[in-house]
Amino acid sequence: MPAALPWRWAWAFYRTMSRFPLLLPAQMSVRADIAVQTLPGTDRTQLLRRMQFLQLLDFADFFLARRARLTAKPDGHFVVDGEWPAGGFLAVSFHYGTGMWMLRDLLRKGRRTTVVAAPFEPGDFKGRCVYLGYGRARHREMERSAGASAAYRPGVREKLVKALAEGNVVMSLLDLPPRLVPANQQAVTLLGQPASLPAGVFQLAAALNVPVVPFWIEIDARGVRKLVIEPAREPQDVAANLAHFAALLDALIRRDPAAWHFWSE
């Protein structure tokens, strides 16, 4: 597999292969169409190529994570901008870029992470059995990289409270579709359109008085992943935190539309 090559060679291979519709062409095309309609002026050809490039990197990260020691840092293609706080905290991001190395970064620093996760529904993968199998395998690797089991329904709150009480990290990706997280949805504006985001994790942080830490992964043209960690936010103002993350998601999508995975949701 190209990911096993020295990174500059693997990167060149992925850049070349991103010119061809090899990965989920129908789904990629739908995502590109929605993005272009939502963000007028976007070059569809360049967007689609970038989407395919990032999907190849996502597969590469999965392969590299499975081969690498849990404490290993990817050589030459992973940098960190910011610092994680001490003690338990809520790390919040989106389905944007690639996130596997964020979990590894925390684990290297002795921190275990409980990921808030939605269960796999086979019906969501109708006609895509291979992708369903890949998704399940990726979730298993996610838990290994996190150093802790993910928190699935039922009993999610109790699992998160326990993890934070033990001084561990809870990670939540805020942009799950409302059909998967129907409770505590709050109205926001996203890309100039009405939308909603769940406020439950912010309410939990306020109740337990644990800081909220925004983070995300940026990927440059060379395939270098940059983990960006913002300063911790005070948890008590739930509305302010929700507004901050809505604005952050809006800005990130506009900066790199191909990096957001949920255009078709």
PDB file of C-alpha atoms in Angstrom:
ATOM      1  CA  MET A   1       0.000   0.000   0.000  1.00  0.00           C
ATOM      2  CA  PRO A   2       1.355   3.508  -0.827  1.00  0.00           C
ATOM      3  CA  ALA A   3       1.016   4.637   2.810  1.00  0.00           C
ATOM      4  CA  ALA A   4       3.902   2.294   3.654  1.00  0.00           C
ATOM      5  CA  LEU A   5       6.220   4.270   1.353  1.00  0.00           C
ATOM      6  CA  PRO A   6       8.260   7.284   2.526  1.00  0.00           C
ATOM      7  CA  TRP A   7       5.694  10.039   2.978  1.00  0.00           C
ATOM      8  CA  ARG A   8       6.838  12.287   0.092  1.00  0.00           C
ATOM      9  CA  TRP A   9       6.353   9.358  -2.301  1.00  0.00           C
ATOM     10  CA  ALA A  10       3.006   8.380  -0.827  1.00  0.00           C
ATOM     11  CA  TRP A  11       1.851  12.000  -1.028  1.00  0.00           C
ATOM     12  CA  ALA A  12       2.817  12.212  -4.713  1.00  0.00           C
ATOM     13  CA  PHE A  13       0.937   8.975  -5.423  1.00  0.00           C
ATOM     14  CA  TYR A  14      -2.229  10.218  -3.696  1.00  0.00           C
ATOM     15  CA  ARG A  15      -2.069  13.553  -5.489  1.00  0.00           C
ATOM     16  CA  THR A  16      -1.877  11.742  -8.824  1.00  0.00           C
ATOM     17  CA  MET A  17      -4.642   9.261  -8.016  1.00  0.00           C
ATOM     18  CA  SER A  18      -6.965  12.037  -6.816  1.00  0.00           C
ATOM     19  CA  ARG A  19      -7.399  13.006 -10.490  1.00  0.00           C
ATOM     20  CA  PHE A  20      -9.405   9.830 -11.122  1.00  0.00           C
ATOM     21  CA  PRO A  21     -12.889   8.942  -9.746  1.00  0.00           C
ATOM     22  CA  LEU A  22     -11.829   5.720  -8.012  1.00  0.00           C
ATOM     23  CA  LEU A  23     -13.389   6.101  -4.556  1.00  0.00           C
ATOM     24  CA  LEU A  24     -17.174   6.137  -4.068  1.00  0.00           C
ATOM     25  CA  PRO A  25     -17.700   8.183  -7.253  1.00  0.00           C
ATOM     26  CA  ALA A  26     -21.472   8.517  -6.857  1.00  0.00           C
ATOM     27  CA  GLN A  27     -21.267   9.682  -3.237  1.00  0.00           C
ATOM     28  CA  MET A  28     -18.375  12.034  -3.993  1.00  0.00           C
ATOM     29  CA  SER A  29     -20.304  13.566  -6.877  1.00  0.00           C
ATOM     30  CA  VAL A  30     -23.358  14.191  -4.702  1.00  0.00           C
ATOM     31  CA  ARG A  31     -21.239  15.812  -1.998  1.00  0.00           C
ATOM     32  CA  ALA A  32     -19.519  18.030  -4.559  1.00  0.00           C
ATOM     33  CA  ASP A  33     -22.831  19.091  -6.119  1.00  0.00           C
ATOM     34  CA  ILE A  34     -24.285  20.103  -2.739  1.00  0.00           C
ATOM     35  CA  ALA A  35     -21.119  21.996  -1.801  1.00  0.00           C
ATOM     36  CA  VAL A  36     -21.097  23.942  -5.082  1.00  0.00           C
ATOM     37  CA  GLN A  37     -24.777  24.827  -4.686  1.00  0.00           C
ATOM     38  CA  THR A  38     -24.191  25.994  -1.115  1.00  0.00           C
ATOM     39  CA  LEU A  39     -20.992  27.922  -1.831  1.00  0.00           C
ATOM     40  CA  PRO A  40     -21.423  29.629  -5.231  1.00  0.00           C
ATOM     41  CA  GLY A  41     -18.206  30.249  -7.082  1.00  0.00           C
ATOM     42  CA  THR A  42     -16.577  27.017  -5.909  1.00  0.00           C
ATOM     43  CA  ASP A  43     -14.661  25.215  -8.662  1.00  0.00           C
ATOM     44  CA  ARG A  44     -16.328  21.797  -8.803  1.00  0.00           C
ATOM     45  CA  THR A  45     -13.429  20.041 -10.542  1.00  0.00           C
ATOM     46  CA  GLN A  46     -10.873  21.232  -7.991  1.00  0.00           C
ATOM     47  CA  LEU A  47     -13.267  20.528  -5.126  1.00  0.00           C
ATOM     48  CA  LEU A  48     -13.898  16.963  -6.268  1.00  0.00           C
ATOM     49  CA  ARG A  49     -10.193  16.320  -6.701  1.00  0.00           C
ATOM     50  CA  ARG A  50      -9.504  17.667  -3.209  1.00  0.00           C
ATOM     51  CA  MET A  51     -12.293  15.476  -1.769  1.00  0.00           C
ATOM     52  CA  GLN A  52     -10.745  12.400  -3.375  1.00  0.00           C
ATOM     53  CA  PHE A  53      -7.282  13.353  -2.126  1.00  0.00           C
ATOM     54  CA  LEU A  54      -8.544  13.728   1.453  1.00  0.00           C
ATOM     55  CA  GLN A  55     -10.436  10.442   1.257  1.00  0.00           C
ATOM     56  CA  LEU A  56      -7.230   8.703   0.189  1.00  0.00           C
ATOM     57  CA  LEU A  57      -5.446  10.296   3.165  1.00  0.00           C
ATOM     58  CA  ASP A  58      -8.199   9.070   5.458  1.00  0.00           C
ATOM     59  CA  PHE A  59      -7.629   5.511   4.256  1.00  0.00           C
ATOM     60  CA  ALA A  60      -3.872   6.016   4.611  1.00  0.00           C
ATOM     61  CA  ASP A  61      -4.226   7.225   8.202  1.00  0.00           C
ATOM     62  CA  PHE A  62      -6.268   4.154   9.065  1.00  0.00           C
ATOM     63  CA  PHE A  63      -3.598   1.893   7.577  1.00  0.00           C
ATOM     64  CA  LEU A  64      -0.758   3.782   9.268  1.00  0.00           C
ATOM     65  CA  ALA A  65      -2.526   3.798  12.631  1.00  0.00           C
ATOM     66  CA  ARG A  66      -3.046   0.044  12.532  1.00  0.00           C
ATOM     67  CA  ARG A  67       0.645  -0.542  11.784  1.00  0.00           C
ATOM     68  CA  ALA A  68       2.116   2.012  14.176  1.00  0.00           C
ATOM     69  CA  ARG A  69       2.821   1.689  17.869  1.00  0.00           C
ATOM     70  CA  LEU A  70       0.231   3.580  19.897  1.00  0.00           C
ATOM     71  CA  THR A  71       2.898   5.961  21.153  1.00  0.00           C
ATOM     72  CA  ALA A  72       4.463   6.558  17.721  1.00  0.00           C
ATOM     73  CA  LYS A  73       4.237   9.971  16.074  1.00  0.00           C
ATOM     74  CA  PRO A  74       3.833  10.052  12.278  1.00  0.00           C
ATOM     75  CA  ASP A  75       7.144  11.247  10.884  1.00  0.00           C
ATOM     76  CA  GLY A  76       7.079  14.312   8.696  1.00  0.00           C
ATOM     77  CA  HIS A  77       3.352  14.752   8.250  1.00  0.00           C
ATOM     78  CA  PHE A  78       1.860  15.659  11.635  1.00  0.00           C
ATOM     79  CA  VAL A  79       2.334  18.876  13.621  1.00  0.00           C
ATOM     80  CA  VAL A  80       0.569  20.307  16.667  1.00  0.00           C
ATOM     81  CA  ASP A  81      -0.397  23.946  17.231  1.00  0.00           C
ATOM     82  CA  GLY A  82      -1.521  24.446  20.838  1.00  0.00           C
ATOM     83  CA  GLU A  83      -1.563  22.541  24.129  1.00  0.00           C
ATOM     84  CA  TRP A  84      -4.078  20.299  25.823  1.00  0.00           C
ATOM     85  CA  PRO A  85      -5.079  21.442  29.342  1.00  0.00           C
ATOM     86  CA  ALA A  86      -4.484  19.320  32.435  1.00  0.00           C
ATOM     87  CA  GLY A  87      -7.270  17.319  34.055  1.00  0.00           C
ATOM     88  CA  GLY A  88     -10.551  16.219  32.564  1.00  0.00           C
ATOM     89  CA  PHE A  89     -12.029  18.280  29.749  1.00  0.00           C
ATOM     90  CA  LEU A  90     -14.428  18.153  26.825  1.00  0.00           C
ATOM     91  CA  ALA A  91     -12.682  18.196  23.424  1.00  0.00           C
ATOM     92  CA  VAL A  92     -15.088  19.292  20.692  1.00  0.00           C
ATOM     93  CA  SER A  93     -14.641  19.227  16.929  1.00  0.00           C
ATOM     94  CA  PHE A  94     -16.399  18.197  13.723  1.00  0.00           C
ATOM     95  CA  HIS A  95     -16.293  15.571  10.974  1.00  0.00           C
ATOM     96  CA  TYR A  96     -13.633  17.620   9.256  1.00  0.00           C
ATOM     97  CA  GLY A  97     -10.198  16.598   8.018  1.00  0.00           C
ATOM     98  CA  THR A  98      -8.798  13.438   9.605  1.00  0.00           C
ATOM     99  CA  GLY A  99      -8.946  12.871  13.346  1.00  0.00           C
ATOM    100  CA  MET A 100      -7.074   9.639  14.129  1.00  0.00           C
ATOM    101  CA  TRP A 101      -3.821  11.347  15.090  1.00  0.00           C
ATOM    102  CA  MET A 102      -5.582  13.656  17.549  1.00  0.00           C
ATOM    103  CA  LEU A 103      -6.426  10.627  19.670  1.00  0.00           C
ATOM    104  CA  ARG A 104      -2.875   9.330  19.338  1.00  0.00           C
ATOM    105  CA  ASP A 105      -1.498  12.727  20.400  1.00  0.00           C
ATOM    106  CA  LEU A 106      -3.502  12.574  23.622  1.00  0.00           C
ATOM    107  CA  LEU A 107      -2.559   8.940  24.259  1.00  0.00           C
ATOM    108  CA  ARG A 108       1.142   9.725  23.795  1.00  0.00           C
ATOM    109  CA  LYS A 109       0.710  12.291  26.555  1.00  0.00           C
ATOM    110  CA  GLY A 110      -0.864   9.778  28.906  1.00  0.00           C
ATOM    111  CA  ARG A 111      -4.484  10.830  28.301  1.00  0.00           C
ATOM    112  CA  ARG A 112      -7.309   8.400  27.592  1.00  0.00           C
ATOM    113  CA  THR A 113     -10.276   9.622  25.569  1.00  0.00           C
ATOM    114  CA  THR A 114     -13.899   8.519  25.626  1.00  0.00           C
ATOM    115  CA  VAL A 115     -15.451   9.314  22.244  1.00  0.00           C
ATOM    116  CA  VAL A 116     -19.156  10.109  22.026  1.00  0.00           C
ATOM    117  CA  ALA A 117     -20.224   7.877  19.140  1.00  0.00           C
ATOM    118  CA  ALA A 118     -23.361   6.952  17.232  1.00  0.00           C
ATOM    119  CA  PRO A 119     -23.891   3.229  16.615  1.00  0.00           C
ATOM    120  CA  PHE A 120     -23.555   1.902  13.086  1.00  0.00           C
ATOM    121  CA  GLU A 121     -26.913   1.369  11.427  1.00  0.00           C
ATOM    122  CA  PRO A 122     -26.579  -1.143   8.569  1.00  0.00           C
ATOM    123  CA  GLY A 123     -29.493   0.565   6.818  1.00  0.00           C
ATOM    124  CA  ASP A 124     -27.365   3.684   6.372  1.00  0.00           C
ATOM    125  CA  PHE A 125     -24.930   1.629   4.288  1.00  0.00           C
ATOM    126  CA  LYS A 126     -27.387  -0.076   1.955  1.00  0.00           C
ATOM    127  CA  GLY A 127     -25.497  -1.293  -1.091  1.00  0.00           C
ATOM    128  CA  ARG A 128     -22.148  -0.305   0.479  1.00  0.00           C
ATOM    129  CA  CYS A 129     -21.189  -3.420   2.437  1.00  0.00           C
ATOM    130  CA  VAL A 130     -17.459  -2.845   1.956  1.00  0.00           C
ATOM    131  CA  TYR A 131     -17.746   0.679   3.319  1.00  0.00           C
ATOM    132  CA  LEU A 132     -19.779  -0.596   6.291  1.00  0.00           C
ATOM    133  CA  GLY A 133     -17.021  -3.083   7.090  1.00  0.00           C
ATOM    134  CA  TYR A 134     -14.403  -0.358   6.758  1.00  0.00           C
ATOM    135  CA  GLY A 135     -16.386   1.934   9.058  1.00  0.00           C
ATOM    136  CA  ARG A 136     -16.659  -0.719  11.745  1.00  0.00           C
ATOM    137  CA  ALA A 137     -12.948  -1.527  11.514  1.00  0.00           C
ATOM    138  CA  ARG A 138     -12.155   2.167  11.734  1.00  0.00           C
ATOM    139  CA  HIS A 139     -14.252   2.508  14.888  1.00  0.00           C
ATOM    140  CA  ARG A 140     -12.333  -0.371  16.462  1.00  0.00           C
ATOM    141  CA  GLU A 141      -9.080   1.380  15.633  1.00  0.00           C
ATOM    142  CA  MET A 142     -10.506   4.633  16.994  1.00  0.00           C
ATOM    143  CA  GLU A 143     -11.122   2.979  20.364  1.00  0.00           C
ATOM    144  CA  ARG A 144      -7.627   1.480  20.380  1.00  0.00           C
ATOM    145  CA  SER A 145      -6.109   4.877  19.607  1.00  0.00           C
ATOM    146  CA  ALA A 146      -8.284   6.540  22.252  1.00  0.00           C
ATOM    147  CA  GLY A 147      -7.242   4.055  24.921  1.00  0.00           C
ATOM    148  CA  ALA A 148     -10.874   3.698  26.042  1.00  0.00           C
ATOM    149  CA  SER A 149     -14.219   2.387  24.832  1.00  0.00           C
ATOM    150  CA  ALA A 150     -16.513   4.772  22.986  1.00  0.00           C
ATOM    151  CA  ALA A 151     -19.739   5.920  24.634  1.00  0.00           C
ATOM    152  CA  TYR A 152     -22.778   4.561  22.806  1.00  0.00           C
ATOM    153  CA  ARG A 153     -26.437   4.740  23.759  1.00  0.00           C
ATOM    154  CA  PRO A 154     -27.925   3.899  26.179  1.00  0.00           C
ATOM    155  CA  GLY A 155     -26.322   5.409  29.264  1.00  0.00           C
ATOM    156  CA  VAL A 156     -24.077   7.880  27.431  1.00  0.00           C
ATOM    157  CA  ARG A 157     -24.236  10.562  30.137  1.00  0.00           C
ATOM    158  CA  GLU A 158     -23.199   8.166  32.893  1.00  0.00           C
ATOM    159  CA  LYS A 159     -20.211   6.986  30.837  1.00  0.00           C
ATOM    160  CA  LEU A 160     -19.087  10.549  30.164  1.00  0.00           C
ATOM    161  CA  VAL A 161     -19.471  11.620  33.784  1.00  0.00           C
ATOM    162  CA  LYS A 162     -17.367   8.655  34.874  1.00  0.00           C
ATOM    163  CA  ALA A 163     -14.635   9.412  32.321  1.00  0.00           C
ATOM    164  CA  LEU A 164     -14.403  13.068  33.339  1.00  0.00           C
ATOM    165  CA  ALA A 165     -14.453  12.210  37.049  1.00  0.00           C
ATOM    166  CA  GLU A 166     -11.417  10.007  36.443  1.00  0.00           C
ATOM    167  CA  GLY A 167      -9.577  12.942  34.839  1.00  0.00           C
ATOM    168  CA  ASN A 168      -9.901  11.594  31.311  1.00  0.00           C
ATOM    169  CA  VAL A 169     -10.931  13.386  28.120  1.00  0.00           C
ATOM    170  CA  VAL A 170     -14.336  13.256  26.435  1.00  0.00           C
ATOM    171  CA  MET A 171     -14.377  13.910  22.700  1.00  0.00           C
ATOM    172  CA  SER A 172     -17.514  14.967  20.854  1.00  0.00           C
ATOM    173  CA  LEU A 173     -17.960  15.685  17.140  1.00  0.00           C
ATOM    174  CA  LEU A 174     -20.701  18.270  17.194  1.00  0.00           C
ATOM    175  CA  ASP A 175     -22.016  18.030  13.633  1.00  0.00           C
ATOM    176  CA  LEU A 176     -23.711  14.631  13.813  1.00  0.00           C
ATOM    177  CA  PRO A 177     -27.013  14.739  11.885  1.00  0.00           C
ATOM    178  CA  PRO A 178     -30.077  15.537  14.059  1.00  0.00           C
ATOM    179  CA  ARG A 179     -31.560  12.146  13.196  1.00  0.00           C
ATOM    180  CA  LEU A 180     -28.706  10.570  15.173  1.00  0.00           C
ATOM    181  CA  VAL A 181     -28.756  13.123  18.015  1.00  0.00           C
ATOM    182  CA  PRO A 182     -32.367  14.349  18.199  1.00  0.00           C
ATOM    183  CA  ALA A 183     -32.209  15.655  21.785  1.00  0.00           C
ATOM    184  CA  ASN A 184     -31.251  19.225  22.758  1.00  0.00           C
ATOM    185  CA  GLN A 185     -30.935  20.499  19.201  1.00  0.00           C
ATOM    186  CA  GLN A 186     -30.525  24.291  19.133  1.00  0.00           C
ATOM    187  CA  ALA A 187     -31.033  26.578  16.150  1.00  0.00           C
ATOM    188  CA  VAL A 188     -27.905  28.073  14.555  1.00  0.00           C
ATOM    189  CA  THR A 189     -26.978  29.627  11.237  1.00  0.00           C
ATOM    190  CA  LEU A 190     -24.519  27.649   9.122  1.00  0.00           C
ATOM    191  CA  LEU A 191     -23.291  28.764   5.689  1.00  0.00           C
ATOM    192  CA  GLY A 192     -26.053  31.351   5.605  1.00  0.00           C
ATOM    193  CA  GLN A 193     -28.785  28.764   6.163  1.00  0.00           C
ATOM    194  CA  PRO A 194     -30.825  27.704   9.213  1.00  0.00           C
ATOM    195  CA  ALA A 195     -29.404  24.610  10.890  1.00  0.00           C
ATOM    196  CA  SER A 196     -29.142  23.070  14.337  1.00  0.00           C
ATOM    197  CA  LEU A 197     -26.431  21.677  16.623  1.00  0.00           C
ATOM    198  CA  PRO A 198     -26.845  19.627  19.819  1.00  0.00           C
ATOM    199  CA  ALA A 199     -26.244  21.492  23.086  1.00  0.00           C
ATOM    200  CA  GLY A 200     -26.141  18.402  25.317  1.00  0.00           C
ATOM    201  CA  VAL A 201     -22.342  18.170  25.621  1.00  0.00           C
ATOM    202  CA  PHE A 202     -22.119  21.856  26.566  1.00  0.00           C
ATOM    203  CA  GLN A 203     -24.837  21.407  29.176  1.00  0.00           C
ATOM    204  CA  LEU A 204     -22.880  18.473  30.609  1.00  0.00           C
ATOM    205  CA  ALA A 205     -19.674  20.528  30.719  1.00  0.00           C
ATOM    206  CA  ALA A 206     -21.510  23.328  32.529  1.00  0.00           C
ATOM    207  CA  ALA A 207     -23.051  20.926  35.031  1.00  0.00           C
ATOM    208  CA  LEU A 208     -19.662  19.362  35.823  1.00  0.00           C
ATOM    209  CA  ASN A 209     -17.695  22.633  35.431  1.00  0.00           C
ATOM    210  CA  VAL A 210     -15.131  21.118  33.060  1.00  0.00           C
ATOM    211  CA  PRO A 211     -13.483  23.224  30.334  1.00  0.00           C
ATOM    212  CA  VAL A 212     -14.468  22.989  26.683  1.00  0.00           C
ATOM    213  CA  VAL A 213     -11.554  22.749  24.232  1.00  0.00           C
ATOM    214  CA  PRO A 214     -12.095  23.391  20.500  1.00  0.00           C
ATOM    215  CA  PHE A 215      -9.791  21.481  18.151  1.00  0.00           C
ATOM    216  CA  TRP A 216      -9.610  20.472  14.522  1.00  0.00           C
ATOM    217  CA  ILE A 217      -7.257  19.015  11.923  1.00  0.00           C
ATOM    218  CA  GLU A 218      -6.073  21.085   8.973  1.00  0.00           C
ATOM    219  CA  ILE A 219      -4.514  19.366   5.946  1.00  0.00           C
ATOM    220  CA  ASP A 220      -2.305  21.338   3.604  1.00  0.00           C
ATOM    221  CA  ALA A 221      -1.512  20.638  -0.054  1.00  0.00           C
ATOM    222  CA  ARG A 222       1.420  18.387   0.953  1.00  0.00           C
ATOM    223  CA  GLY A 223      -0.806  16.189   3.110  1.00  0.00           C
ATOM    224  CA  VAL A 224       0.639  17.523   6.373  1.00  0.00           C
ATOM    225  CA  ARG A 225      -1.928  17.247   9.165  1.00  0.00           C
ATOM    226  CA  LYS A 226      -1.925  20.116  11.647  1.00  0.00           C
ATOM    227  CA  LEU A 227      -3.757  19.532  14.910  1.00  0.00           C
ATOM    228  CA  VAL A 228      -5.010  22.951  16.037  1.00  0.00           C
ATOM    229  CA  ILE A 229      -5.938  23.244  19.727  1.00  0.00           C
ATOM    230  CA  GLU A 230      -7.649  26.445  20.837  1.00  0.00           C
ATOM    231  CA  PRO A 231      -7.432  27.705  24.431  1.00  0.00           C
ATOM    232  CA  ALA A 232      -9.947  26.120  26.796  1.00  0.00           C
ATOM    233  CA  ARG A 233     -13.308  27.862  27.073  1.00  0.00           C
ATOM    234  CA  GLU A 234     -15.282  28.404  30.277  1.00  0.00           C
ATOM    235  CA  PRO A 235     -18.185  25.939  30.374  1.00  0.00           C
ATOM    236  CA  GLN A 236     -20.913  27.929  32.102  1.00  0.00           C
ATOM    237  CA  ASP A 237     -22.227  29.952  29.150  1.00  0.00           C
ATOM    238  CA  VAL A 238     -23.798  27.209  27.053  1.00  0.00           C
ATOM    239  CA  ALA A 239     -25.260  29.612  24.472  1.00  0.00           C
ATOM    240  CA  ALA A 240     -21.901  31.340  23.928  1.00  0.00           C
ATOM    241  CA  ASN A 241     -20.137  28.020  23.424  1.00  0.00           C
ATOM    242  CA  LEU A 242     -22.747  26.839  20.958  1.00  0.00           C
ATOM    243  CA  ALA A 243     -22.441  30.096  18.997  1.00  0.00           C
ATOM    244  CA  HIS A 244     -18.638  29.851  19.003  1.00  0.00           C
ATOM    245  CA  PHE A 245     -18.662  26.349  17.541  1.00  0.00           C
ATOM    246  CA  ALA A 246     -21.307  27.207  14.942  1.00  0.00           C
ATOM    247  CA  ALA A 247     -19.139  30.110  13.754  1.00  0.00           C
ATOM    248  CA  LEU A 248     -16.020  27.922  13.849  1.00  0.00           C
ATOM    249  CA  LEU A 249     -17.639  25.180  11.739  1.00  0.00           C
ATOM    250  CA  ASP A 250     -18.858  27.799   9.260  1.00  0.00           C
ATOM    251  CA  ALA A 251     -15.350  29.267   8.928  1.00  0.00           C
ATOM    252  CA  LEU A 252     -13.649  25.880   8.567  1.00  0.00           C
ATOM    253  CA  ILE A 253     -16.028  24.702   5.853  1.00  0.00           C
ATOM    254  CA  ARG A 254     -15.600  27.920   3.895  1.00  0.00           C
ATOM    255  CA  ARG A 255     -11.809  27.618   4.207  1.00  0.00           C
ATOM    256  CA  ASP A 256     -11.664  24.029   2.926  1.00  0.00           C
ATOM    257  CA  PRO A 257     -15.079  22.738   1.757  1.00  0.00           C
ATOM    258  CA  ALA A 258     -13.651  19.362   0.714  1.00  0.00           C
ATOM    259  CA  ALA A 259     -12.514  18.621   4.270  1.00  0.00           C
ATOM    260  CA  TRP A 260     -16.073  18.458   5.639  1.00  0.00           C
ATOM    261  CA  HIS A 261     -17.478  14.924   5.389  1.00  0.00           C
ATOM    262  CA  PHE A 262     -21.165  15.661   5.947  1.00  0.00           C
ATOM    263  CA  TRP A 263     -22.252  17.591   2.860  1.00  0.00           C
ATOM    264  CA  SER A 264     -24.857  14.957   2.008  1.00  0.00           C
ATOM    265  CA  GLU A 265     -26.345  14.702   5.523  1.00  0.00           C
TER     266      GLU A 265
END
